Amino acid sequence: MAAEAITAPSAQTDRDAGWRDVAAVVGARALVRLRLIGSAIRPLAWVLMAIAVGFWVTGQIAGWAEFTVAAIVIAITVGICALFLIGRTAYDVSLDLARTRVVVGERAVGALTLANRGARAILPSRIVLPVGSGRGEFGIQRLAPGEEAEELFAIPTQRRGVVKVGPVSVVRGDPLGLFERAHQRDEPVDLFVHPRTVLFDGQSLGYLRDLEGMPAADLSRDDVSFHALLEYQPGDDLRHVHWKSTARTGTMMVRQYEETRRSHFVIGLSRSSADYAVAEDFELAVSAAGSIGLRALRDSQRVDMRVQGRELPAGTGKQLLDSLSAVEHSKPRDGGIAALAGVLSATMPLASVVVLVCGSKVRAEDLRLACSRLPYGARALAVVADTTAPAPTLRRIGDADVITIAALEQVPLALQKVLA
């Protein structure tokens, strides 16, 4: 008897717990359904439904047939509009951009293809394509089974940045705009709007002779990468005489070497808003940094680029320009060009050349401080972007060459002055 008394409450407890679980699952599904239905009802529909209820109640209490008729008319109108939500929107959506990387000012062209792969026709729908902060809308007519519709579009790119295109939304609704049902299709695509850059040739900035560097094509009388034996010339270092060959040939022979070079090209781009007078100066600085970085990459140098707060991927030209596309102004607490130079020295102590790029509001004292913080032995170059400057100028601040440019096309000429 005692065992039965203990077992009965336990079984009842299990049944109660099971019912609670079932109720929780049913309640959660019902809540999801209600949220889905509520998301399809526009504010105007809520207002009309509230007016219909108010008219009906007023007509019944006051006995005014006019209010009752108005409530019925509004309710019928709302009901008819709700019928427009019925129907499939199962399009097979394909979003294709001709190019996912363009330069500022170029147009990005794309195509949006919708296909009905089902066995029934799809009623007319409205397609919404978000593009950055804006959006485009396309009207798609009725599609029969197996039929396709294609819409071409062009995206203007007046500003550098990373523009998110999509995801595509298929919208079904009524003519009065009381109800709207949207289904997202496909995945968004990133459109990289690269900064303008200029290509130029000339002597490379980024090499220093270093015993731990890589052998180069240039020959040297003194290094560690052996190349060949040559006859002794007046002035050659006697430490490099190859005595065995000298004894065998009877002519004094000395070793010739290949130069070993260290090539670590570092670009520090300040994105502090306090360093730039106008937004155009910042865009010029980004373009100049990209142009110099691309030149260094073409010279097969290791390129690292850093801004306040993070390092930018710059292993290839595509990575470099993609990174610069997303660069924006930093917060004042991240510091200016001097703070950035300190970070460069701490994280990249073996840099052979460091190029600092900043705006015209940076004082000469700040540039001197920034250059003094750079890695020991590295060649320092500062590029100042100032769109109001009458002509490119070259000056010397401490051990660094400082060039001021007013336009991107002045970068090659300014660098020629540095290398002259």
Tab-separated table of C-alpha atoms in Angstrom:
chain	number	residue	atom	x	y	z
A	1	MET	CA	0.000	0.000	0.000
A	2	ALA	CA	2.816	2.375	0.850
A	3	ALA	CA	4.479	1.656	-2.495
A	4	GLU	CA	1.251	2.360	-4.380
A	5	ALA	CA	0.787	5.637	-2.483
A	6	ILE	CA	4.261	6.732	-3.474
A	7	THR	CA	3.960	5.658	-7.137
A	8	ALA	CA	0.638	7.345	-7.878
A	9	PRO	CA	1.759	10.941	-7.142
A	10	SER	CA	4.966	10.339	-9.125
A	11	ALA	CA	3.034	9.228	-12.236
A	12	GLN	CA	0.703	12.192	-11.886
A	13	THR	CA	3.710	14.511	-11.686
A	14	ASP	CA	5.199	13.044	-14.879
A	15	ARG	CA	1.883	13.479	-16.719
A	16	ASP	CA	1.645	17.101	-15.552
A	17	ALA	CA	5.204	17.758	-16.703
A	18	GLY	CA	4.437	16.201	-20.078
A	19	TRP	CA	1.360	18.367	-20.545
A	20	ARG	CA	3.374	21.454	-19.602
A	21	ASP	CA	5.992	20.587	-22.244
A	22	VAL	CA	3.303	20.095	-24.878
A	23	ALA	CA	1.658	23.384	-23.907
A	24	ALA	CA	5.009	25.184	-24.101
A	25	VAL	CA	5.708	23.828	-27.605
A	26	VAL	CA	2.198	24.678	-28.827
A	27	GLY	CA	2.414	28.139	-27.286
A	28	ALA	CA	5.795	28.818	-28.883
A	29	ARG	CA	4.523	27.774	-32.327
A	30	ALA	CA	1.386	29.852	-31.918
A	31	LEU	CA	3.506	32.857	-30.914
A	32	VAL	CA	5.665	32.437	-34.017
A	33	ARG	CA	2.537	32.293	-36.187
A	34	LEU	CA	1.097	35.393	-34.560
A	35	ARG	CA	4.337	37.296	-35.074
A	36	LEU	CA	4.386	36.219	-38.726
A	37	ILE	CA	0.809	37.391	-39.220
A	38	GLY	CA	1.460	40.623	-37.350
A	39	SER	CA	4.520	41.398	-39.487
A	40	ALA	CA	2.342	41.304	-42.619
A	41	ILE	CA	-0.120	43.917	-41.299
A	42	ARG	CA	0.843	47.506	-42.082
A	43	PRO	CA	0.034	50.394	-39.696
A	44	LEU	CA	-2.735	51.669	-41.980
A	45	ALA	CA	-4.508	48.302	-41.715
A	46	TRP	CA	-4.428	48.463	-37.896
A	47	VAL	CA	-5.917	51.950	-38.039
A	48	LEU	CA	-8.734	50.877	-40.381
A	49	MET	CA	-9.518	47.805	-38.264
A	50	ALA	CA	-9.677	49.976	-35.148
A	51	ILE	CA	-11.999	52.433	-36.935
A	52	ALA	CA	-14.228	49.572	-38.097
A	53	VAL	CA	-14.564	48.251	-34.537
A	54	GLY	CA	-15.246	51.732	-33.222
A	55	PHE	CA	-17.927	52.396	-35.882
A	56	TRP	CA	-19.569	49.026	-35.196
A	57	VAL	CA	-19.724	49.600	-31.452
A	58	THR	CA	-21.014	53.146	-31.939
A	59	GLY	CA	-23.650	51.991	-34.416
A	60	GLN	CA	-24.895	49.233	-32.108
A	61	ILE	CA	-25.017	51.405	-28.969
A	62	ALA	CA	-26.400	54.585	-30.554
A	63	GLY	CA	-28.550	52.795	-33.113
A	64	TRP	CA	-26.989	54.676	-36.041
A	65	ALA	CA	-27.163	52.518	-39.141
A	66	GLU	CA	-24.674	54.736	-40.983
A	67	PHE	CA	-21.863	53.783	-38.609
A	68	THR	CA	-22.764	50.109	-38.862
A	69	VAL	CA	-22.708	50.225	-42.665
A	70	ALA	CA	-19.375	52.094	-42.647
A	71	ALA	CA	-17.897	49.447	-40.331
A	72	ILE	CA	-19.075	46.663	-42.642
A	73	VAL	CA	-17.660	48.404	-45.726
A	74	ILE	CA	-14.271	48.949	-44.042
A	75	ALA	CA	-14.167	45.329	-42.836
A	76	ILE	CA	-14.959	44.007	-46.313
A	77	THR	CA	-12.261	46.236	-47.834
A	78	VAL	CA	-9.669	45.025	-45.342
A	79	GLY	CA	-10.705	41.420	-45.974
A	80	ILE	CA	-10.401	41.771	-49.742
A	81	CYS	CA	-6.944	43.342	-49.391
A	82	ALA	CA	-5.847	40.471	-47.160
A	83	LEU	CA	-6.661	38.032	-49.985
A	84	PHE	CA	-3.773	39.497	-51.998
A	85	LEU	CA	-1.346	37.785	-49.589
A	86	ILE	CA	-2.514	34.371	-50.763
A	87	GLY	CA	-0.157	32.782	-53.242
A	88	ARG	CA	3.361	31.463	-53.619
A	89	THR	CA	6.495	33.607	-53.807
A	90	ALA	CA	8.931	30.737	-54.218
A	91	TYR	CA	11.119	32.344	-56.849
A	92	ASP	CA	14.538	30.955	-57.653
A	93	VAL	CA	16.518	34.194	-57.239
A	94	SER	CA	19.996	34.801	-58.662
A	95	LEU	CA	21.893	38.043	-57.960
A	96	ASP	CA	24.922	38.552	-60.181
A	97	LEU	CA	27.291	41.532	-60.244
A	98	ALA	CA	29.452	41.868	-63.340
A	99	ARG	CA	32.294	43.044	-61.081
A	100	THR	CA	32.467	42.997	-57.303
A	101	ARG	CA	35.371	45.465	-57.292
A	102	VAL	CA	35.230	48.862	-58.980
A	103	VAL	CA	37.034	52.180	-58.663
A	104	VAL	CA	35.345	55.317	-57.361
A	105	GLY	CA	33.304	56.868	-60.163
A	106	GLU	CA	32.776	53.664	-62.119
A	107	ARG	CA	29.335	52.085	-62.379
A	108	ALA	CA	28.771	48.613	-61.061
A	109	VAL	CA	26.390	46.711	-63.322
A	110	GLY	CA	24.420	43.687	-62.184
A	111	ALA	CA	21.536	41.440	-63.098
A	112	LEU	CA	18.701	40.045	-61.011
A	113	THR	CA	17.157	36.845	-62.372
A	114	LEU	CA	13.948	35.335	-61.009
A	115	ALA	CA	12.694	31.957	-62.174
A	116	ASN	CA	9.568	29.975	-61.390
A	117	ARG	CA	10.736	26.374	-60.919
A	118	GLY	CA	7.398	25.195	-59.552
A	119	ALA	CA	4.396	23.618	-61.217
A	120	ARG	CA	2.048	26.555	-60.614
A	121	ALA	CA	2.133	30.161	-61.754
A	122	ILE	CA	3.324	32.927	-59.409
A	123	LEU	CA	1.207	36.067	-59.265
A	124	PRO	CA	2.768	39.526	-59.783
A	125	SER	CA	5.164	40.570	-57.024
A	126	ARG	CA	7.390	43.437	-56.059
A	127	ILE	CA	11.119	42.842	-55.654
A	128	VAL	CA	13.152	44.968	-53.246
A	129	LEU	CA	16.936	45.061	-53.622
A	130	PRO	CA	18.778	46.875	-50.786
A	131	VAL	CA	21.927	48.680	-51.940
A	132	GLY	CA	23.858	50.127	-49.031
A	133	SER	CA	21.571	52.588	-47.244
A	134	GLY	CA	19.197	52.798	-50.224
A	135	ARG	CA	17.171	50.290	-52.138
A	136	GLY	CA	15.825	49.566	-55.589
A	137	GLU	CA	12.382	48.193	-56.455
A	138	PHE	CA	11.325	46.109	-59.445
A	139	GLY	CA	7.840	45.015	-60.488
A	140	ILE	CA	7.678	41.385	-61.630
A	141	GLN	CA	4.692	40.286	-63.675
A	142	ARG	CA	2.987	36.905	-63.443
A	143	LEU	CA	5.440	34.078	-64.069
A	144	ALA	CA	4.221	30.822	-65.567
A	145	PRO	CA	5.897	27.529	-64.587
A	146	GLY	CA	9.430	27.399	-66.000
A	147	GLU	CA	9.398	31.098	-66.965
A	148	GLU	CA	12.157	33.569	-66.018
A	149	ALA	CA	12.380	37.327	-65.597
A	150	GLU	CA	15.601	39.347	-65.657
A	151	GLU	CA	16.138	42.885	-64.371
A	152	LEU	CA	19.338	44.823	-65.079
A	153	PHE	CA	20.533	47.551	-62.731
A	154	ALA	CA	23.471	49.914	-62.301
A	155	ILE	CA	24.918	51.093	-58.973
A	156	PRO	CA	26.571	54.534	-58.956
A	157	THR	CA	29.788	54.622	-56.918
A	158	GLN	CA	30.490	58.187	-55.965
A	159	ARG	CA	32.126	57.322	-52.646
A	160	ARG	CA	34.766	54.834	-51.603
A	161	GLY	CA	33.470	52.055	-49.374
A	162	VAL	CA	32.101	48.540	-49.097
A	163	VAL	CA	28.503	48.457	-50.332
A	164	LYS	CA	26.294	45.548	-49.307
A	165	VAL	CA	23.980	44.564	-52.163
A	166	GLY	CA	21.022	42.428	-51.069
A	167	PRO	CA	19.572	40.258	-49.763
A	168	VAL	CA	16.737	40.261	-52.288
A	169	SER	CA	13.241	40.465	-50.769
A	170	VAL	CA	10.104	39.270	-52.577
A	171	VAL	CA	7.156	41.398	-51.444
A	172	ARG	CA	3.477	40.491	-51.886
A	173	GLY	CA	0.846	43.049	-50.980
A	174	ASP	CA	-2.404	44.766	-51.873
A	175	PRO	CA	-2.922	47.944	-53.947
A	176	LEU	CA	-3.900	49.994	-50.860
A	177	GLY	CA	-0.779	49.042	-48.931
A	178	LEU	CA	-2.668	47.523	-45.990
A	179	PHE	CA	-0.809	44.218	-46.018
A	180	GLU	CA	2.690	43.264	-47.078
A	181	ARG	CA	4.470	39.926	-46.903
A	182	ALA	CA	8.213	39.827	-47.553
A	183	HIS	CA	10.463	36.816	-48.032
A	184	GLN	CA	14.228	37.148	-48.290
A	185	ARG	CA	15.960	35.244	-51.054
A	186	ASP	CA	19.627	34.739	-51.919
A	187	GLU	CA	22.595	36.060	-49.906
A	188	PRO	CA	23.946	39.638	-49.912
A	189	VAL	CA	26.985	40.454	-52.032
A	190	ASP	CA	29.747	42.877	-51.002
A	191	LEU	CA	30.684	45.471	-53.611
A	192	PHE	CA	34.145	46.938	-52.973
A	193	VAL	CA	34.523	50.503	-54.203
A	194	HIS	CA	38.281	50.969	-54.345
A	195	PRO	CA	40.014	54.331	-53.968
A	196	ARG	CA	41.566	55.925	-57.004
A	197	THR	CA	45.214	55.018	-57.489
A	198	VAL	CA	47.949	56.036	-59.888
A	199	LEU	CA	50.518	53.721	-61.466
A	200	PHE	CA	54.085	54.914	-61.743
A	201	ASP	CA	57.578	53.560	-62.339
A	202	GLY	CA	60.831	54.492	-60.789
A	203	GLN	CA	63.464	53.467	-58.293
A	204	SER	CA	62.156	51.434	-55.394
A	205	LEU	CA	62.107	52.982	-51.944
A	206	GLY	CA	61.970	49.821	-49.960
A	207	TYR	CA	65.369	48.072	-49.884
A	208	LEU	CA	68.131	48.123	-47.331
A	209	ARG	CA	71.250	45.974	-47.442
A	210	ASP	CA	71.017	43.411	-44.686
A	211	LEU	CA	73.006	40.257	-43.944
A	212	GLU	CA	69.772	38.411	-43.120
A	213	GLY	CA	67.989	39.557	-46.253
A	214	MET	CA	67.317	37.778	-49.549
A	215	PRO	CA	69.932	37.629	-52.368
A	216	ALA	CA	69.351	40.170	-55.132
A	217	ALA	CA	70.555	40.436	-58.740
A	218	ASP	CA	73.032	43.228	-57.908
A	219	LEU	CA	76.618	42.145	-57.240
A	220	SER	CA	78.761	43.327	-54.368
A	221	ARG	CA	82.355	43.098	-53.175
A	222	ASP	CA	81.269	42.476	-49.595
A	223	ASP	CA	78.316	40.346	-48.444
A	224	VAL	CA	77.475	36.780	-47.418
A	225	SER	CA	75.894	35.275	-50.585
A	226	PHE	CA	78.813	33.942	-52.674
A	227	HIS	CA	78.531	34.442	-56.424
A	228	ALA	CA	81.866	33.984	-58.254
A	229	LEU	CA	85.667	34.539	-58.227
A	230	LEU	CA	87.249	37.581	-59.873
A	231	GLU	CA	90.793	38.844	-60.326
A	232	TYR	CA	91.972	41.165	-57.624
A	233	GLN	CA	91.474	44.867	-58.310
A	234	PRO	CA	93.162	47.667	-56.378
A	235	GLY	CA	90.947	48.565	-53.465
A	236	ASP	CA	89.444	45.078	-52.965
A	237	ASP	CA	89.309	43.851	-49.387
A	238	LEU	CA	92.148	41.377	-48.771
A	239	ARG	CA	89.895	39.458	-46.373
A	240	HIS	CA	88.007	38.121	-49.392
A	241	VAL	CA	91.046	36.716	-51.223
A	242	HIS	CA	90.521	33.044	-52.186
A	243	TRP	CA	94.018	31.690	-51.462
A	244	LYS	CA	93.520	28.206	-52.920
A	245	SER	CA	92.511	29.591	-56.312
A	246	THR	CA	95.298	32.145	-56.098
A	247	ALA	CA	97.883	29.409	-55.522
A	248	ARG	CA	96.486	27.260	-58.341
A	249	THR	CA	96.270	29.988	-60.997
A	250	GLY	CA	99.138	32.186	-59.922
A	251	THR	CA	96.806	35.199	-60.018
A	252	MET	CA	95.298	36.750	-56.944
A	253	MET	CA	91.553	35.914	-56.931
A	254	VAL	CA	88.897	37.469	-54.707
A	255	ARG	CA	85.323	36.427	-53.945
A	256	GLN	CA	82.358	38.276	-55.438
A	257	TYR	CA	78.983	38.258	-53.681
A	258	GLU	CA	75.319	38.913	-54.364
A	259	GLU	CA	73.825	41.659	-52.277
A	260	THR	CA	71.397	40.442	-49.649
A	261	ARG	CA	68.566	42.869	-49.051
A	262	ARG	CA	65.884	43.300	-46.485
A	263	SER	CA	62.604	44.538	-47.934
A	264	HIS	CA	59.921	45.332	-45.376
A	265	PHE	CA	57.817	48.207	-46.589
A	266	VAL	CA	55.487	49.647	-43.939
A	267	ILE	CA	52.762	52.244	-44.533
A	268	GLY	CA	51.128	54.038	-41.640
A	269	LEU	CA	47.902	55.762	-42.702
A	270	SER	CA	46.407	58.118	-40.154
A	271	ARG	CA	42.626	58.019	-40.086
A	272	SER	CA	42.258	60.492	-37.238
A	273	SER	CA	39.751	63.190	-38.181
A	274	ALA	CA	41.897	65.728	-36.304
A	275	ASP	CA	44.696	65.279	-38.856
A	276	TYR	CA	42.620	66.377	-41.861
A	277	ALA	CA	41.167	69.769	-42.731
A	278	VAL	CA	38.470	68.468	-45.101
A	279	ALA	CA	37.119	65.098	-46.198
A	280	GLU	CA	38.814	65.444	-49.599
A	281	ASP	CA	42.218	65.447	-47.873
A	282	PHE	CA	41.423	62.113	-46.230
A	283	GLU	CA	40.382	60.563	-49.539
A	284	LEU	CA	43.589	61.868	-51.136
A	285	ALA	CA	45.621	60.310	-48.323
A	286	VAL	CA	43.912	56.939	-48.793
A	287	SER	CA	44.561	57.049	-52.548
A	288	ALA	CA	48.212	58.016	-52.038
A	289	ALA	CA	48.734	55.186	-49.547
A	290	GLY	CA	47.176	52.731	-51.984
A	291	SER	CA	49.305	53.946	-54.896
A	292	ILE	CA	52.561	53.682	-52.933
A	293	GLY	CA	51.580	50.268	-51.562
A	294	LEU	CA	50.801	48.919	-55.030
A	295	ARG	CA	54.169	50.155	-56.285
A	296	ALA	CA	55.940	48.341	-53.432
A	297	LEU	CA	54.017	45.132	-54.148
A	298	ARG	CA	55.037	45.290	-57.811
A	299	ASP	CA	58.626	45.461	-56.556
A	300	SER	CA	58.009	42.111	-54.771
A	301	GLN	CA	58.411	43.666	-51.367
A	302	ARG	CA	56.715	42.647	-48.170
A	303	VAL	CA	54.121	45.322	-47.488
A	304	ASP	CA	52.381	45.960	-44.190
A	305	MET	CA	49.811	48.694	-43.687
A	306	ARG	CA	48.452	49.920	-40.404
A	307	VAL	CA	45.904	52.484	-39.278
A	308	GLN	CA	44.853	53.485	-35.792
A	309	GLY	CA	43.466	50.469	-34.020
A	310	ARG	CA	44.298	47.691	-36.448
A	311	GLU	CA	46.501	46.308	-39.178
A	312	LEU	CA	45.111	46.117	-42.713
A	313	PRO	CA	45.638	43.017	-44.889
A	314	ALA	CA	48.058	44.010	-47.659
A	315	GLY	CA	49.582	40.771	-48.934
A	316	THR	CA	48.303	41.364	-52.479
A	317	GLY	CA	47.024	44.324	-54.435
A	318	LYS	CA	43.452	43.072	-54.122
A	319	GLN	CA	43.738	42.712	-50.345
A	320	LEU	CA	45.326	46.145	-50.066
A	321	LEU	CA	42.601	47.932	-52.030
A	322	ASP	CA	39.816	45.946	-50.349
A	323	SER	CA	41.169	47.012	-46.965
A	324	LEU	CA	41.419	50.656	-47.987
A	325	SER	CA	37.833	50.570	-49.255
A	326	ALA	CA	36.581	50.073	-45.695
A	327	VAL	CA	38.828	52.623	-43.942
A	328	GLU	CA	36.917	55.315	-42.069
A	329	HIS	CA	37.783	58.075	-39.624
A	330	SER	CA	38.846	56.914	-36.173
A	331	LYS	CA	37.821	58.266	-32.792
A	332	PRO	CA	39.981	60.960	-31.137
A	333	ARG	CA	40.986	58.618	-28.305
A	334	ASP	CA	42.849	56.424	-30.838
A	335	GLY	CA	45.490	59.142	-31.239
A	336	GLY	CA	47.069	60.824	-34.232
A	337	ILE	CA	50.122	60.245	-36.410
A	338	ALA	CA	52.602	60.251	-33.498
A	339	ALA	CA	50.707	57.514	-31.657
A	340	LEU	CA	50.472	55.492	-34.870
A	341	ALA	CA	54.245	55.771	-35.392
A	342	GLY	CA	54.809	54.409	-31.890
A	343	VAL	CA	52.640	51.386	-32.645
A	344	LEU	CA	54.510	50.801	-35.920
A	345	SER	CA	57.857	50.822	-34.111
A	346	ALA	CA	56.623	48.359	-31.486
A	347	THR	CA	54.985	45.904	-33.895
A	348	MET	CA	57.331	46.162	-36.916
A	349	PRO	CA	60.849	46.832	-35.583
A	350	LEU	CA	62.635	45.417	-38.680
A	351	ALA	CA	60.991	47.694	-41.233
A	352	SER	CA	63.337	48.934	-43.943
A	353	VAL	CA	61.147	51.842	-45.077
A	354	VAL	CA	58.229	53.478	-43.261
A	355	VAL	CA	55.852	55.815	-45.078
A	356	LEU	CA	53.571	57.910	-42.891
A	357	VAL	CA	50.508	59.388	-44.606
A	358	CYS	CA	48.530	62.145	-42.893
A	359	GLY	CA	46.653	65.412	-43.455
A	360	SER	CA	47.558	69.076	-43.502
A	361	LYS	CA	46.483	69.744	-39.902
A	362	VAL	CA	49.417	67.745	-38.552
A	363	ARG	CA	52.013	70.168	-37.162
A	364	ALA	CA	55.723	69.941	-37.966
A	365	GLU	CA	56.407	69.141	-34.297
A	366	ASP	CA	54.043	66.175	-34.442
A	367	LEU	CA	55.706	64.891	-37.618
A	368	ARG	CA	59.136	65.231	-36.033
A	369	LEU	CA	57.931	63.306	-32.992
A	370	ALA	CA	56.345	60.635	-35.168
A	371	CYS	CA	59.501	60.140	-37.252
A	372	SER	CA	61.660	59.938	-34.119
A	373	ARG	CA	59.575	56.986	-32.917
A	374	LEU	CA	60.099	54.912	-36.062
A	375	PRO	CA	62.315	51.774	-36.039
A	376	TYR	CA	66.041	52.439	-35.879
A	377	GLY	CA	67.722	52.325	-39.277
A	378	ALA	CA	64.519	52.521	-41.293
A	379	ARG	CA	64.203	55.111	-44.003
A	380	ALA	CA	61.371	57.522	-43.143
A	381	LEU	CA	59.076	59.277	-45.578
A	382	ALA	CA	55.999	61.345	-44.736
A	383	VAL	CA	53.249	62.196	-47.231
A	384	VAL	CA	50.976	65.116	-46.339
A	385	ALA	CA	47.659	65.343	-48.201
A	386	ASP	CA	46.582	68.955	-48.679
A	387	THR	CA	44.165	69.654	-51.544
A	388	THR	CA	44.704	73.417	-51.124
A	389	ALA	CA	48.484	73.279	-51.709
A	390	PRO	CA	49.506	75.159	-54.889
A	391	ALA	CA	52.182	72.621	-55.874
A	392	PRO	CA	53.967	69.562	-54.506
A	393	THR	CA	56.721	70.492	-52.066
A	394	LEU	CA	59.619	68.649	-50.443
A	395	ARG	CA	61.072	69.483	-47.062
A	396	ARG	CA	63.205	67.825	-44.437
A	397	ILE	CA	62.029	67.267	-40.867
A	398	GLY	CA	64.649	65.505	-38.769
A	399	ASP	CA	65.774	62.394	-40.662
A	400	ALA	CA	62.587	62.171	-42.721
A	401	ASP	CA	61.675	63.481	-46.151
A	402	VAL	CA	58.248	65.154	-46.081
A	403	ILE	CA	56.334	65.686	-49.314
A	404	THR	CA	53.075	67.619	-49.621
A	405	ILE	CA	50.683	66.766	-52.450
A	406	ALA	CA	47.470	68.434	-53.605
A	407	ALA	CA	46.390	65.805	-56.129
A	408	LEU	CA	46.939	62.102	-56.648
A	409	GLU	CA	48.731	62.668	-59.952
A	410	GLN	CA	51.489	64.517	-58.057
A	411	VAL	CA	52.647	61.395	-56.193
A	412	PRO	CA	55.118	60.183	-58.889
A	413	LEU	CA	56.688	63.632	-59.255
A	414	ALA	CA	56.975	64.039	-55.488
A	415	LEU	CA	58.676	60.666	-55.091
A	416	GLN	CA	61.107	61.548	-57.873
A	417	LYS	CA	62.156	64.577	-55.843
A	418	VAL	CA	62.779	62.341	-52.845
A	419	LEU	CA	64.947	59.930	-54.863
A	420	ALA	CA	66.802	62.638	-56.770
